[in-house]
């Protein structure tokens, strides 16, 4: 059915929630002098860090973002690839499916957080936050992926875990698959509810 499967990163390919939240709490403790419950922090996951910090009321966003980037590295040991991801990427690639990656991470964040996990070479096209003027939930990141690959929106399914991923896909005219293995909100609007990464093979007319 689909010629291309495009993925979000955090909460979809990698389990980075604990590392992101622990480092964010440290930054907010220093910048704002208070503790935030998890339910106030989760809504800023899935959008660029600068926008998330601004939404939380941090006055000096650039300085806080630099701290966050530094602190998250102390929690690298908590970041893991979700079970079944690498096997699914291998099967999709062997079936001739184009693999894309659309993330709200900056290129620097992506290089540090993702490249070391050994998955980068699977992807034909990678779009980071600094590659487009607007970010999720606007359609620009997926539209750039389409331009880079020469594919039509009907050729692509975007796999993600947040409402920002869902809105980005819808605005770009591509179908959205909700990664139930990583989402914190199973009620996110979607075209497909995917229990396990290998279920994506069925959307590309292949067999696991």
PDB file of C-alpha atoms in Angstrom:
ATOM      1  CA  UNK A   1       0.000   0.000   0.000  1.00  0.00           C
ATOM      2  CA  UNK A   2       2.702   2.514   0.955  1.00  0.00           C
ATOM      3  CA  UNK A   3       6.023   3.092  -0.767  1.00  0.00           C
ATOM      4  CA  UNK A   4       7.489   4.987   2.173  1.00  0.00           C
ATOM      5  CA  UNK A   5       7.302   4.665   5.945  1.00  0.00           C
ATOM      6  CA  UNK A   6       8.421   7.809   7.765  1.00  0.00           C
ATOM      7  CA  UNK A   7       9.100   7.770  11.490  1.00  0.00           C
ATOM      8  CA  UNK A   8       9.204  10.181  14.375  1.00  0.00           C
ATOM      9  CA  UNK A   9      12.131   9.529  16.749  1.00  0.00           C
ATOM     10  CA  UNK A  10      11.350   9.988  20.454  1.00  0.00           C
ATOM     11  CA  UNK A  11       8.546   7.718  21.611  1.00  0.00           C
ATOM     12  CA  UNK A  12       8.485   5.935  18.254  1.00  0.00           C
ATOM     13  CA  UNK A  13      11.933   4.583  17.391  1.00  0.00           C
ATOM     14  CA  UNK A  14      13.590   5.181  20.739  1.00  0.00           C
ATOM     15  CA  UNK A  15      12.363   5.176  24.324  1.00  0.00           C
ATOM     16  CA  UNK A  16      13.769   8.442  25.619  1.00  0.00           C
ATOM     17  CA  UNK A  17      10.955   9.614  27.878  1.00  0.00           C
ATOM     18  CA  UNK A  18      12.734   9.147  31.209  1.00  0.00           C
ATOM     19  CA  UNK A  19      15.957  10.764  29.985  1.00  0.00           C
ATOM     20  CA  UNK A  20      14.113  13.765  28.554  1.00  0.00           C
ATOM     21  CA  UNK A  21      11.905  14.301  31.595  1.00  0.00           C
ATOM     22  CA  UNK A  22      14.698  13.866  34.155  1.00  0.00           C
ATOM     23  CA  UNK A  23      16.934  16.385  32.384  1.00  0.00           C
ATOM     24  CA  UNK A  24      14.040  18.792  31.814  1.00  0.00           C
ATOM     25  CA  UNK A  25      13.163  18.708  35.514  1.00  0.00           C
ATOM     26  CA  UNK A  26      16.741  19.693  36.372  1.00  0.00           C
ATOM     27  CA  UNK A  27      16.583  22.660  34.006  1.00  0.00           C
ATOM     28  CA  UNK A  28      13.216  23.855  35.337  1.00  0.00           C
ATOM     29  CA  UNK A  29      14.396  23.478  38.915  1.00  0.00           C
ATOM     30  CA  UNK A  30      17.310  25.814  38.187  1.00  0.00           C
ATOM     31  CA  UNK A  31      15.470  28.239  35.925  1.00  0.00           C
ATOM     32  CA  UNK A  32      12.113  28.508  37.685  1.00  0.00           C
ATOM     33  CA  UNK A  33      12.794  27.136  41.166  1.00  0.00           C
ATOM     34  CA  UNK A  34       9.913  24.714  41.205  1.00  0.00           C
ATOM     35  CA  UNK A  35       8.977  21.117  40.539  1.00  0.00           C
ATOM     36  CA  UNK A  36       6.609  20.213  37.724  1.00  0.00           C
ATOM     37  CA  UNK A  37       4.354  17.151  37.798  1.00  0.00           C
ATOM     38  CA  UNK A  38       4.705  14.829  34.830  1.00  0.00           C
ATOM     39  CA  UNK A  39       1.300  15.763  33.442  1.00  0.00           C
ATOM     40  CA  UNK A  40       2.508  19.352  32.938  1.00  0.00           C
ATOM     41  CA  UNK A  41       5.674  18.233  31.143  1.00  0.00           C
ATOM     42  CA  UNK A  42       4.321  15.576  28.804  1.00  0.00           C
ATOM     43  CA  UNK A  43       2.495  18.110  26.554  1.00  0.00           C
ATOM     44  CA  UNK A  44       5.826  19.682  25.537  1.00  0.00           C
ATOM     45  CA  UNK A  45       7.262  16.380  24.359  1.00  0.00           C
ATOM     46  CA  UNK A  46       7.177  16.041  20.596  1.00  0.00           C
ATOM     47  CA  UNK A  47       7.801  19.696  19.741  1.00  0.00           C
ATOM     48  CA  UNK A  48      11.163  21.509  19.430  1.00  0.00           C
ATOM     49  CA  UNK A  49      12.814  22.039  22.813  1.00  0.00           C
ATOM     50  CA  UNK A  50      12.904  25.828  22.513  1.00  0.00           C
ATOM     51  CA  UNK A  51       9.158  25.978  21.957  1.00  0.00           C
ATOM     52  CA  UNK A  52       8.550  23.622  24.876  1.00  0.00           C
ATOM     53  CA  UNK A  53      10.660  25.673  27.281  1.00  0.00           C
ATOM     54  CA  UNK A  54       8.905  28.865  26.228  1.00  0.00           C
ATOM     55  CA  UNK A  55       5.549  27.214  26.799  1.00  0.00           C
ATOM     56  CA  UNK A  56       6.647  26.288  30.335  1.00  0.00           C
ATOM     57  CA  UNK A  57       7.482  29.932  31.079  1.00  0.00           C
ATOM     58  CA  UNK A  58      11.288  29.806  30.991  1.00  0.00           C
ATOM     59  CA  UNK A  59      12.521  33.415  30.535  1.00  0.00           C
ATOM     60  CA  UNK A  60      15.926  32.734  28.933  1.00  0.00           C
ATOM     61  CA  UNK A  61      15.142  29.986  26.453  1.00  0.00           C
ATOM     62  CA  UNK A  62      18.540  29.786  24.658  1.00  0.00           C
ATOM     63  CA  UNK A  63      20.444  29.410  27.943  1.00  0.00           C
ATOM     64  CA  UNK A  64      17.956  26.856  29.273  1.00  0.00           C
ATOM     65  CA  UNK A  65      18.076  24.904  26.022  1.00  0.00           C
ATOM     66  CA  UNK A  66      21.871  24.680  26.230  1.00  0.00           C
ATOM     67  CA  UNK A  67      21.530  23.339  29.793  1.00  0.00           C
ATOM     68  CA  UNK A  68      18.916  20.821  28.698  1.00  0.00           C
ATOM     69  CA  UNK A  69      21.145  19.552  25.891  1.00  0.00           C
ATOM     70  CA  UNK A  70      23.994  19.126  28.386  1.00  0.00           C
ATOM     71  CA  UNK A  71      21.903  17.506  31.110  1.00  0.00           C
ATOM     72  CA  UNK A  72      20.191  14.984  28.848  1.00  0.00           C
ATOM     73  CA  UNK A  73      23.603  13.504  28.052  1.00  0.00           C
ATOM     74  CA  UNK A  74      23.893  12.483  31.691  1.00  0.00           C
ATOM     75  CA  UNK A  75      20.918  10.199  31.106  1.00  0.00           C
ATOM     76  CA  UNK A  76      22.097   8.584  27.878  1.00  0.00           C
ATOM     77  CA  UNK A  77      22.057   5.209  29.607  1.00  0.00           C
ATOM     78  CA  UNK A  78      18.269   5.439  29.884  1.00  0.00           C
ATOM     79  CA  UNK A  79      17.714   5.813  26.118  1.00  0.00           C
ATOM     80  CA  UNK A  80      17.010   2.553  24.306  1.00  0.00           C
ATOM     81  CA  UNK A  81      15.667   1.403  20.942  1.00  0.00           C
ATOM     82  CA  UNK A  82      12.150  -0.005  21.243  1.00  0.00           C
ATOM     83  CA  UNK A  83      11.931  -3.807  20.830  1.00  0.00           C
ATOM     84  CA  UNK A  84      11.244  -4.850  17.252  1.00  0.00           C
ATOM     85  CA  UNK A  85      12.334  -1.577  15.654  1.00  0.00           C
ATOM     86  CA  UNK A  86      15.617  -2.696  14.107  1.00  0.00           C
ATOM     87  CA  UNK A  87      14.137  -5.929  12.793  1.00  0.00           C
ATOM     88  CA  UNK A  88      11.245  -4.010  11.245  1.00  0.00           C
ATOM     89  CA  UNK A  89      13.537  -1.443   9.627  1.00  0.00           C
ATOM     90  CA  UNK A  90      15.590  -4.272   8.159  1.00  0.00           C
ATOM     91  CA  UNK A  91      12.505  -6.028   6.758  1.00  0.00           C
ATOM     92  CA  UNK A  92      11.100  -2.824   5.280  1.00  0.00           C
ATOM     93  CA  UNK A  93      14.379  -1.943   3.627  1.00  0.00           C
ATOM     94  CA  UNK A  94      14.745  -5.458   2.197  1.00  0.00           C
ATOM     95  CA  UNK A  95      11.217  -5.127   0.768  1.00  0.00           C
ATOM     96  CA  UNK A  96      12.271  -1.993  -1.103  1.00  0.00           C
ATOM     97  CA  UNK A  97      10.325   0.443   1.076  1.00  0.00           C
ATOM     98  CA  UNK A  98      11.741   3.966   1.336  1.00  0.00           C
ATOM     99  CA  UNK A  99      12.442   4.883   4.968  1.00  0.00           C
ATOM    100  CA  UNK A 100      12.168   8.451   6.192  1.00  0.00           C
ATOM    101  CA  UNK A 101      12.690  10.184   9.487  1.00  0.00           C
ATOM    102  CA  UNK A 102      10.944  13.387  10.598  1.00  0.00           C
ATOM    103  CA  UNK A 103      11.895  14.671  14.046  1.00  0.00           C
ATOM    104  CA  UNK A 104      11.541  17.778  16.194  1.00  0.00           C
ATOM    105  CA  UNK A 105      15.139  17.314  17.299  1.00  0.00           C
ATOM    106  CA  UNK A 106      17.679  19.769  15.951  1.00  0.00           C
ATOM    107  CA  UNK A 107      20.454  18.297  13.834  1.00  0.00           C
ATOM    108  CA  UNK A 108      22.881  18.565  16.780  1.00  0.00           C
ATOM    109  CA  UNK A 109      20.436  16.810  19.110  1.00  0.00           C
ATOM    110  CA  UNK A 110      19.772  14.147  16.499  1.00  0.00           C
ATOM    111  CA  UNK A 111      23.470  13.522  15.936  1.00  0.00           C
ATOM    112  CA  UNK A 112      24.051  13.018  19.639  1.00  0.00           C
ATOM    113  CA  UNK A 113      20.899  11.199  20.694  1.00  0.00           C
ATOM    114  CA  UNK A 114      20.236   8.999  17.685  1.00  0.00           C
ATOM    115  CA  UNK A 115      23.331   8.324  15.592  1.00  0.00           C
ATOM    116  CA  UNK A 116      25.099   6.426  18.364  1.00  0.00           C
ATOM    117  CA  UNK A 117      22.253   3.880  18.400  1.00  0.00           C
ATOM    118  CA  UNK A 118      23.248   2.616  14.959  1.00  0.00           C
ATOM    119  CA  UNK A 119      19.984   3.157  13.086  1.00  0.00           C
ATOM    120  CA  UNK A 120      20.805   6.190  10.942  1.00  0.00           C
ATOM    121  CA  UNK A 121      21.934   4.258   7.876  1.00  0.00           C
ATOM    122  CA  UNK A 122      18.504   2.695   7.461  1.00  0.00           C
ATOM    123  CA  UNK A 123      16.996   6.022   6.382  1.00  0.00           C
ATOM    124  CA  UNK A 124      16.861   7.450   2.870  1.00  0.00           C
ATOM    125  CA  UNK A 125      15.788  10.921   4.037  1.00  0.00           C
ATOM    126  CA  UNK A 126      16.083  12.692   7.390  1.00  0.00           C
ATOM    127  CA  UNK A 127      14.331  15.944   8.324  1.00  0.00           C
ATOM    128  CA  UNK A 128      15.294  17.712  11.578  1.00  0.00           C
ATOM    129  CA  UNK A 129      13.816  20.772  13.258  1.00  0.00           C
ATOM    130  CA  UNK A 130      16.345  23.169  11.757  1.00  0.00           C
ATOM    131  CA  UNK A 131      15.598  21.987   8.208  1.00  0.00           C
ATOM    132  CA  UNK A 132      12.259  23.831   8.005  1.00  0.00           C
ATOM    133  CA  UNK A 133      11.018  27.282   9.100  1.00  0.00           C
ATOM    134  CA  UNK A 134       7.960  25.787  10.781  1.00  0.00           C
ATOM    135  CA  UNK A 135       7.745  22.616  12.848  1.00  0.00           C
ATOM    136  CA  UNK A 136       5.191  20.056  13.977  1.00  0.00           C
ATOM    137  CA  UNK A 137       2.238  20.327  14.111  1.00  0.00           C
ATOM    138  CA  UNK A 138       2.655  22.390  10.916  1.00  0.00           C
ATOM    139  CA  UNK A 139       3.087  20.261   7.782  1.00  0.00           C
ATOM    140  CA  UNK A 140       6.472  21.676   6.715  1.00  0.00           C
ATOM    141  CA  UNK A 141       8.682  18.796   7.965  1.00  0.00           C
ATOM    142  CA  UNK A 142       6.697  16.131   6.116  1.00  0.00           C
ATOM    143  CA  UNK A 143       6.367  18.350   3.053  1.00  0.00           C
ATOM    144  CA  UNK A 144      10.161  18.589   2.992  1.00  0.00           C
ATOM    145  CA  UNK A 145      10.401  14.811   3.235  1.00  0.00           C
ATOM    146  CA  UNK A 146       8.073  14.538   0.235  1.00  0.00           C
ATOM    147  CA  UNK A 147      10.187  17.030  -1.704  1.00  0.00           C
ATOM    148  CA  UNK A 148      13.417  15.232  -0.797  1.00  0.00           C
ATOM    149  CA  UNK A 149      12.107  11.815  -1.832  1.00  0.00           C
ATOM    150  CA  UNK A 150       9.972  12.864  -4.798  1.00  0.00           C
ATOM    151  CA  UNK A 151       7.039  10.916  -3.369  1.00  0.00           C
ATOM    152  CA  UNK A 152       3.336  11.791  -3.363  1.00  0.00           C
ATOM    153  CA  UNK A 153       1.462  12.127  -0.048  1.00  0.00           C
ATOM    154  CA  UNK A 154      -0.527   8.978  -0.818  1.00  0.00           C
ATOM    155  CA  UNK A 155       2.748   7.036  -1.011  1.00  0.00           C
ATOM    156  CA  UNK A 156       3.671   7.787   2.596  1.00  0.00           C
ATOM    157  CA  UNK A 157       2.537   6.734   6.052  1.00  0.00           C
ATOM    158  CA  UNK A 158       3.961   8.652   9.017  1.00  0.00           C
ATOM    159  CA  UNK A 159       4.471   6.779  12.287  1.00  0.00           C
ATOM    160  CA  UNK A 160       4.494   8.759  15.518  1.00  0.00           C
ATOM    161  CA  UNK A 161       3.324   8.891  19.122  1.00  0.00           C
ATOM    162  CA  UNK A 162       1.935  12.387  19.776  1.00  0.00           C
ATOM    163  CA  UNK A 163      -0.926  14.600  18.693  1.00  0.00           C
ATOM    164  CA  UNK A 164       1.682  16.891  17.085  1.00  0.00           C
ATOM    165  CA  UNK A 165       2.754  14.018  14.830  1.00  0.00           C
ATOM    166  CA  UNK A 166      -0.874  13.317  13.967  1.00  0.00           C
ATOM    167  CA  UNK A 167      -1.645  16.938  13.094  1.00  0.00           C
ATOM    168  CA  UNK A 168       1.543  17.282  11.051  1.00  0.00           C
ATOM    169  CA  UNK A 169       0.662  14.215   8.993  1.00  0.00           C
ATOM    170  CA  UNK A 170      -2.919  15.297   8.456  1.00  0.00           C
ATOM    171  CA  UNK A 171      -1.866  18.804   7.402  1.00  0.00           C
ATOM    172  CA  UNK A 172       0.622  17.337   4.916  1.00  0.00           C
ATOM    173  CA  UNK A 173      -1.986  14.986   3.454  1.00  0.00           C
ATOM    174  CA  UNK A 174      -0.333  11.724   4.524  1.00  0.00           C
ATOM    175  CA  UNK A 175      -1.803   8.878   6.557  1.00  0.00           C
ATOM    176  CA  UNK A 176      -0.821   8.604  10.219  1.00  0.00           C
ATOM    177  CA  UNK A 177      -0.049   5.442  12.191  1.00  0.00           C
ATOM    178  CA  UNK A 178      -0.054   5.736  15.978  1.00  0.00           C
ATOM    179  CA  UNK A 179       2.821   3.864  17.653  1.00  0.00           C
ATOM    180  CA  UNK A 180       0.962   2.277  20.541  1.00  0.00           C
ATOM    181  CA  UNK A 181       4.218   0.839  21.907  1.00  0.00           C
ATOM    182  CA  UNK A 182       5.466   4.351  22.685  1.00  0.00           C
ATOM    183  CA  UNK A 183       2.551   6.762  22.900  1.00  0.00           C
ATOM    184  CA  UNK A 184       1.494   8.279  26.204  1.00  0.00           C
ATOM    185  CA  UNK A 185      -1.959   8.975  24.759  1.00  0.00           C
ATOM    186  CA  UNK A 186      -3.631   6.056  22.931  1.00  0.00           C
ATOM    187  CA  UNK A 187      -6.530   8.382  21.988  1.00  0.00           C
ATOM    188  CA  UNK A 188      -4.414  10.427  19.531  1.00  0.00           C
ATOM    189  CA  UNK A 189      -6.373  10.625  16.231  1.00  0.00           C
ATOM    190  CA  UNK A 190      -4.921   8.279  13.623  1.00  0.00           C
ATOM    191  CA  UNK A 191      -5.609   6.255  10.507  1.00  0.00           C
ATOM    192  CA  UNK A 192      -3.890   3.150  11.875  1.00  0.00           C
ATOM    193  CA  UNK A 193      -3.306   1.920  15.413  1.00  0.00           C
ATOM    194  CA  UNK A 194      -0.091  -0.090  15.410  1.00  0.00           C
ATOM    195  CA  UNK A 195       0.512  -2.419  18.346  1.00  0.00           C
ATOM    196  CA  UNK A 196       4.013  -3.565  17.364  1.00  0.00           C
ATOM    197  CA  UNK A 197       6.577  -2.210  14.883  1.00  0.00           C
ATOM    198  CA  UNK A 198       6.302  -5.367  12.760  1.00  0.00           C
ATOM    199  CA  UNK A 199       2.633  -4.552  12.089  1.00  0.00           C
ATOM    200  CA  UNK A 200       3.895  -1.810   9.750  1.00  0.00           C
ATOM    201  CA  UNK A 201       4.932  -4.502   7.268  1.00  0.00           C
ATOM    202  CA  UNK A 202       1.286  -5.190   6.523  1.00  0.00           C
ATOM    203  CA  UNK A 203       0.767  -1.571   5.474  1.00  0.00           C
ATOM    204  CA  UNK A 204       3.407  -2.009   2.793  1.00  0.00           C
ATOM    205  CA  UNK A 205       1.961  -5.232   1.360  1.00  0.00           C
ATOM    206  CA  UNK A 206       4.754  -7.317   2.793  1.00  0.00           C
ATOM    207  CA  UNK A 207       4.734 -10.153   5.258  1.00  0.00           C
ATOM    208  CA  UNK A 208       6.720 -10.207   8.535  1.00  0.00           C
TER     209      UNK A 208
END
